Each structure stands twice: as structure tokens, then as C-alpha cells.
Short mmCIF file of C-alpha atoms in Angstrom, two decimals:
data_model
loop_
_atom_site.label_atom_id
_atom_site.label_comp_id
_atom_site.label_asym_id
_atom_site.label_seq_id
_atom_site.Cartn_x
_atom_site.Cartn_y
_atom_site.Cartn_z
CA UNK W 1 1.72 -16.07 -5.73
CA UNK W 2 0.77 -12.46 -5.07
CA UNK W 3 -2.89 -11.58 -3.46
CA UNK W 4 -3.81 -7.82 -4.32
CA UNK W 5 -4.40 -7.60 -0.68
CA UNK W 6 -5.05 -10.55 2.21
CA UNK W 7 -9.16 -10.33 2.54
CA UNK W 8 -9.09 -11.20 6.31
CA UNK W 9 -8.39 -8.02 8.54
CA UNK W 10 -6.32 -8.22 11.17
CA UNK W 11 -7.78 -7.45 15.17
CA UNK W 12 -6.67 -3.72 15.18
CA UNK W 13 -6.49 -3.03 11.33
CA UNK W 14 -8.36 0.04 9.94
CA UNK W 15 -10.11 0.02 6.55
CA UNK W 16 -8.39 1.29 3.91
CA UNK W 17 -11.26 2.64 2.55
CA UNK W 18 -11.89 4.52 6.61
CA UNK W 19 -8.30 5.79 7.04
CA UNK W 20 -8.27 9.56 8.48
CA UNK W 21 -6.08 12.17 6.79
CA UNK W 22 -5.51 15.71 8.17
CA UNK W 23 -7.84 18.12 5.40
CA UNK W 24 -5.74 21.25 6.64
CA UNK W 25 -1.83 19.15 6.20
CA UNK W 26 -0.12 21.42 3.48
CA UNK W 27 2.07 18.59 3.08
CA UNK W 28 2.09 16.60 -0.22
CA UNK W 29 1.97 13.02 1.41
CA UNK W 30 -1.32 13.05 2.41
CA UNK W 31 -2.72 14.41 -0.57
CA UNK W 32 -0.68 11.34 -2.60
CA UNK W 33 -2.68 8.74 -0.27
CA UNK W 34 -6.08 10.86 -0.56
CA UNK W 35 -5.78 9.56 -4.28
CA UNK W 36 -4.62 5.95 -3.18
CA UNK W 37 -7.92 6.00 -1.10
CA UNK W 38 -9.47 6.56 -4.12
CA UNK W 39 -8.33 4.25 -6.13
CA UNK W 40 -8.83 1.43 -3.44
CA UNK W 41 -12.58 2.63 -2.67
CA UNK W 42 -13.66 3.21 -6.68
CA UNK W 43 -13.53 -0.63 -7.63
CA UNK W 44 -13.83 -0.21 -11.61
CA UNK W 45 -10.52 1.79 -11.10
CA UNK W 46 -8.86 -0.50 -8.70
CA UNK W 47 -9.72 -3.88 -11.44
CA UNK W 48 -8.08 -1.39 -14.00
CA UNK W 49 -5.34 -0.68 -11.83
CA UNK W 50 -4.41 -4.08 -10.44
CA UNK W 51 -4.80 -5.83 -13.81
CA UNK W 52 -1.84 -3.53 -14.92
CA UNK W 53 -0.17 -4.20 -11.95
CA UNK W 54 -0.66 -8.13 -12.62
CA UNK W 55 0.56 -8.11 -16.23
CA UNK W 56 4.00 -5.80 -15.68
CA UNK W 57 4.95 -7.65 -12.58
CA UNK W 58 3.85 -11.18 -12.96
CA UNK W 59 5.05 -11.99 -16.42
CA UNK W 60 6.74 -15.14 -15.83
CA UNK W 61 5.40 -15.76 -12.35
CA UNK W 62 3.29 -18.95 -12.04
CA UNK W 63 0.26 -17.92 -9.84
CA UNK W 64 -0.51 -21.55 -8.57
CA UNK W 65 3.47 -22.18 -7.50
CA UNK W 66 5.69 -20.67 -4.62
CA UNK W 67 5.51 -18.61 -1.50
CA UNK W 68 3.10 -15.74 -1.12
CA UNK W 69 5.23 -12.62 -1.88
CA UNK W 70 4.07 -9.28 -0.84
CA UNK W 71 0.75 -7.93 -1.72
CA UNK W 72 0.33 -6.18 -4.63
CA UNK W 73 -1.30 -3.14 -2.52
CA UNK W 74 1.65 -2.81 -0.66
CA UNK W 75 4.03 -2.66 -3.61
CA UNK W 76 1.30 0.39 -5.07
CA UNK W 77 1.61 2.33 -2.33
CA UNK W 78 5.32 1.80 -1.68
CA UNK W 79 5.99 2.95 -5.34
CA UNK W 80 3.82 5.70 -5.82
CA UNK W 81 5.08 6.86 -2.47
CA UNK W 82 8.41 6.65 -3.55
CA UNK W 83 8.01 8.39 -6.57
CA UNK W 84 5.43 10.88 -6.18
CA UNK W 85 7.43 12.19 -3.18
CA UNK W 86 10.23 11.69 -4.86
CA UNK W 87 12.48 10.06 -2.35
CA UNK W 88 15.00 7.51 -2.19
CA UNK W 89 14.68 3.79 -0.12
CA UNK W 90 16.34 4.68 2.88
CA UNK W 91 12.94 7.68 3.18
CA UNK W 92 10.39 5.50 1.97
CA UNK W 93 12.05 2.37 4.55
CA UNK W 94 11.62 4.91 7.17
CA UNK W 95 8.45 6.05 6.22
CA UNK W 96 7.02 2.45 5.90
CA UNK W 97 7.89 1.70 9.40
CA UNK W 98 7.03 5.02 11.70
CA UNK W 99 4.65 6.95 9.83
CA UNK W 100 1.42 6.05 11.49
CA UNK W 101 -1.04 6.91 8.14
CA UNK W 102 1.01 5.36 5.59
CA UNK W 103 0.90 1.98 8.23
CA UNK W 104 -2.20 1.91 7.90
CA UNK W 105 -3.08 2.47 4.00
CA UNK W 106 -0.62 -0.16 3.59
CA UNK W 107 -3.31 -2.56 5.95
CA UNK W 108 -0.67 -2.73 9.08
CA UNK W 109 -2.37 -2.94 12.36
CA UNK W 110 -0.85 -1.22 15.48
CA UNK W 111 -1.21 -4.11 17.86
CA UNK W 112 0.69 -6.27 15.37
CA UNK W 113 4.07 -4.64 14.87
CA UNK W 114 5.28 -5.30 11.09
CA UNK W 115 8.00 -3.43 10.43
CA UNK W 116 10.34 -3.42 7.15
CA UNK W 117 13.93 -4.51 7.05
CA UNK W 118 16.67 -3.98 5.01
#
């Protein structure tokens, strides 16, 4: 059973749709999570998006049955991370756990420490 994303925010978890980005970074992964932002905050695209997401990835999955897996915002932004930036696991691993921004477009809060394992 896979939420798009948990409803409840967390004590210290920013809104997706209020994250900060740095308007003068030249690099290219802000720019990659400007137009995650958008998708989240425009919500005819994000029913579009996520109801694509749904049908590839939950095939055979019964929605009523088994342990909640990861969100399916999470696995967006993990995989158009990964290849928009084009980088391999170990990167986007790293990236996922220290990069302050990316934390928080995927819903982390700071005071409760998350972190991804291999």
C-alpha cells in the first residue's frame, strides 16, 4: 500500500509547496526540483502525474494488503533526480541523506533524522 505522500506533517517539516531554492545557483539540481515544485503545487498536473505513477508501479500490487512501502513522492523525486542529473545510486544515496533541499522536497524534517541505507 503506497500513499502519494503521508498528509500529516511532521513538527519541523517544510511545505513542499514553501521550499527555498537559490534563484542565482548555476547548478542544474535546483532547477530539476524548481519543476518538481511545480508539479507538486499545480494539482491537475500532479493527479496526471501520480495516476501514471500508480498504473506503471502498482500493477499487481493489492492497495488494501501489506505494509506501507515508500511514498510515491519520494520514489518521483528520487528518480527524476537520478536521471535528470544523470547519476548513479551511490550519488543519489548520498544526495538523499546530506543535501539539505532535496531533504526537504522529499518531506524529511531536520529534527527527525531519516536517513537512507543501503
Amino acid at each position: 500500500m503506497r500513499l502519494v505522500q503521508d498528509p500529516q506533517m511532521q513538527l519541523g517539516q517544510v511545505n513542499i509547496a514553501e521550499v527555498k531554492f537559490d534563484p542565482k545557483s548555476r547548478d542544474d539540481t535546483p532547477k530539476v526540483l524548481i519543476g518538481l515544485q511545480y508539479i507538486y503545487t499545480n494539482l491537475e498536473v500532479r493527479k496526471e502525474v501520480f495516476a501514471l505513477l500508480e498504473e506503471n508501479l502498482l500493477k499487481k500490487v493489492n492497495k488494501k494488503n501489506g505494509r506501507p512501502g515508500m511514498e510515491l513522492w519520494k520514489i518521483l523525486v528520487l528518480g527524476v533526480l537520478r536521471l535528470n542529473l544523470n547519476i548513479d545510486y551511490d550519488r543519489l544515496h548520498d544526495l538523499a541523506n546530506a543535501h539539505s533541499v532535496i531533504r526537504q522536497m522529499l518531506g524529511h524534517a531536520d529534527i527527525f533524522d531519516k536517513y537512507y541505507y543501503n
